[in-house]
Amino acid sequence: MARTRVHNLFVSLDGYAAGDHVTFDEPIGGARALFSYFDGRVISGVHGAPADPVTVDRALFAMWGQGIGAEIMGRKKFGPQTGPWPEDGWRGWWGEEPPFATPCFILTHHPRPPMEFPNGTVFHFIDADPLEALTQAKAAADGLDVRLGGGPTSVKEFLAAGLVDFMHTVTVPIVLGTGVRLWENPETLTDRFSLETVGTASGLTHHLWNRLD
Amino acid sequence: MARTRVHNLFVSLDGYAAGDHVTFDEPIGGARALFSYFDGRVISGVHGAPADPVTVDRALFAMWGQGIGAEIMGRKKFGPQTGPWPEDGWRGWWGEEPPFATPCFILTHHPRPPMEFPNGTVFHFIDADPLEALTQAKAAADGLDVRLGGGPTSVKEFLAAGLVDFMHTVTVPIVLGTGVRLWENPETLTDRFSLETVGTASGLTHHLWNRLD
């Protein structure tokens, strides 16, 4: 049974999971501080700083890629453009080696031809509601899990549609004051998910939400 | 910089990491209870129970395979035989799908031809001291990390030789009363390693040891 999973969704103490405005200079919409504790998607080697200690934070962040066969992401995670796509040569924030290495389905009202990369990443641009998008992503994932890559607006839509099986959120000990909320109150989820929480030496608090049967 | 890593080394409250006698019926030498909290090597899908919740324990156990290119293991991890190898057709505890999927170097005073498996596991039987074994394993790991797969006796030898970069030990809330110790006193390591500890809802305590520069 393949899962639909959310990983490394950082939330400020006051509940914001992204900034207000995404621009080329501010990929997370002015909420860069949310990612200041992020030390990569693998516990050792390949990416990031392999000489750095292997911490509990890193082990939990590294769930991100395990058993994942496809990703779904909101348009703003791919780029700051709005409306019809300009002919600007933009291929995402990540250059020619996007970290995904799987098919990725980008939700947009402006479909366009896919973009392929040598490491197996393929960006598909689809105009679809959450259930249609998930159906396409599951077909592409070849039995593996589908990751919802964010941002918080698209995660909220999948939560509202009851399509999220697992979610890893991380409370970062900062206050942003403004931005995009993942929820008005996390307690609205506790009737549908079990919650395991662990604090680490860095000051982060990790929340693992597993959907109840 | 590739690391040499130890993962999922379970230790009882009274300090035992394996039982006294390994037999065909008792692969962990009567200390099976040490593994009673172990729920697999991946966080989702493929192995284990994909419908079970994704817990902090599981995320930490799943560091096991990430960025690993080769394993070194003691002979007793491969089988209960002692002395020259009998012609018994034994190919390890795991059948025809060993979970390693990499070259594995088995420390024995009785070298023999390697055994290959369809999933990429190859068992090499070598008579080597820790440094020689690690040199061979690193060459086979192709730039990825080397895992020391245990048991505790071989981990102790690599620790004594100063060859361990990272170690994940797990204190299991049981008392065994007898068995093989990983150390007489874990404090003998604290001058050479930083230590991060986290307790989880299951009652396990995870210890992440990173070698100090």
Coordinates of C-alpha atoms in Angstrom, one line a residue, chain A residues 57-145:
Chain A
D57 CA 17.6 16.1 12.9
R58 CA 19.4 15.0 9.8
A59 CA 18.1 11.4 10.2
L60 CA 14.6 12.7 10.3
F61 CA 15.1 15.1 7.4
A62 CA 16.5 12.2 5.4
M63 CA 13.2 10.4 5.4
W64 CA 12.5 12.8 2.5
G65 CA 13.7 10.5 -0.3
Q66 CA 13.2 7.0 1.1
G67 CA 10.8 4.9 -0.9
I68 CA 9.6 7.9 -2.9
G69 CA 8.6 7.4 -6.6
A70 CA 7.1 10.7 -7.5
E71 CA 6.5 14.2 -6.2
I72 CA 3.6 16.7 -6.4
M73 CA 4.4 20.3 -5.9
G74 CA 2.7 23.7 -6.0
R75 CA 3.7 26.0 -8.8
K76 CA 5.5 28.5 -6.5
K77 CA 7.9 25.7 -5.4
F78 CA 9.0 25.5 -9.1
G79 CA 9.4 29.3 -9.7
P80 CA 8.1 32.7 -8.9
Q81 CA 6.2 33.3 -12.2
T82 CA 2.5 33.8 -12.2
G83 CA 0.0 33.5 -15.1
P84 CA 1.0 32.2 -18.5
W85 CA 4.6 31.0 -18.6
P86 CA 7.1 33.5 -20.0
E87 CA 9.8 32.3 -22.4
D88 CA 12.5 32.9 -19.8
G89 CA 14.4 29.6 -20.0
W90 CA 13.5 28.9 -16.3
R91 CA 14.0 25.3 -15.3
G92 CA 13.4 25.5 -11.6
W93 CA 15.5 26.7 -8.6
W94 CA 17.8 23.8 -8.7
G95 CA 19.8 24.1 -11.9
E96 CA 20.5 21.0 -14.0
E97 CA 20.6 18.6 -11.0
P98 CA 17.2 18.8 -9.2
P99 CA 17.4 16.7 -6.0
F100 CA 14.2 14.8 -6.8
A101 CA 15.4 12.2 -9.4
T102 CA 11.8 11.1 -10.0
P103 CA 8.8 12.4 -12.0
C104 CA 7.5 15.6 -10.4
F105 CA 4.0 16.9 -11.0
I106 CA 3.7 20.7 -10.8
L107 CA 0.2 22.1 -10.3
T108 CA -0.6 25.0 -12.6
H109 CA -3.5 26.4 -14.5
H110 CA -1.1 26.7 -17.4
P111 CA 0.0 23.3 -18.7
R112 CA 3.1 23.1 -20.8
P113 CA 5.5 20.4 -22.2
P114 CA 7.5 18.4 -19.6
M115 CA 11.2 19.2 -18.8
E116 CA 13.7 16.3 -18.3
F117 CA 17.0 16.2 -16.5
P118 CA 19.8 13.6 -16.7
N119 CA 19.3 12.4 -13.1
G120 CA 15.8 11.2 -13.7
T121 CA 13.9 14.3 -12.6
V122 CA 11.0 15.1 -15.0
F123 CA 8.8 18.1 -14.4
H124 CA 5.3 17.6 -15.6
F125 CA 3.0 20.7 -15.6
I126 CA -0.6 19.7 -15.0
D127 CA -3.9 21.4 -14.3
A128 CA -5.5 19.0 -11.9
D129 CA -7.4 18.9 -8.6
P130 CA -5.6 17.0 -5.7
L131 CA -7.2 13.6 -6.5
E132 CA -6.5 13.8 -10.2
A133 CA -2.9 14.9 -9.5
L134 CA -2.4 12.1 -7.0
T135 CA -3.8 9.5 -9.4
Q136 CA -1.3 10.6 -12.1
A137 CA 1.6 10.7 -9.5
K138 CA 0.8 7.2 -8.2
A139 CA 0.8 5.8 -11.7
A140 CA 4.2 7.3 -12.2
A141 CA 5.6 6.2 -8.8
D142 CA 5.6 2.5 -9.8
G143 CA 4.4 1.3 -6.4
L144 CA 6.5 3.6 -4.3
D145 CA 5.2 6.4 -2.2

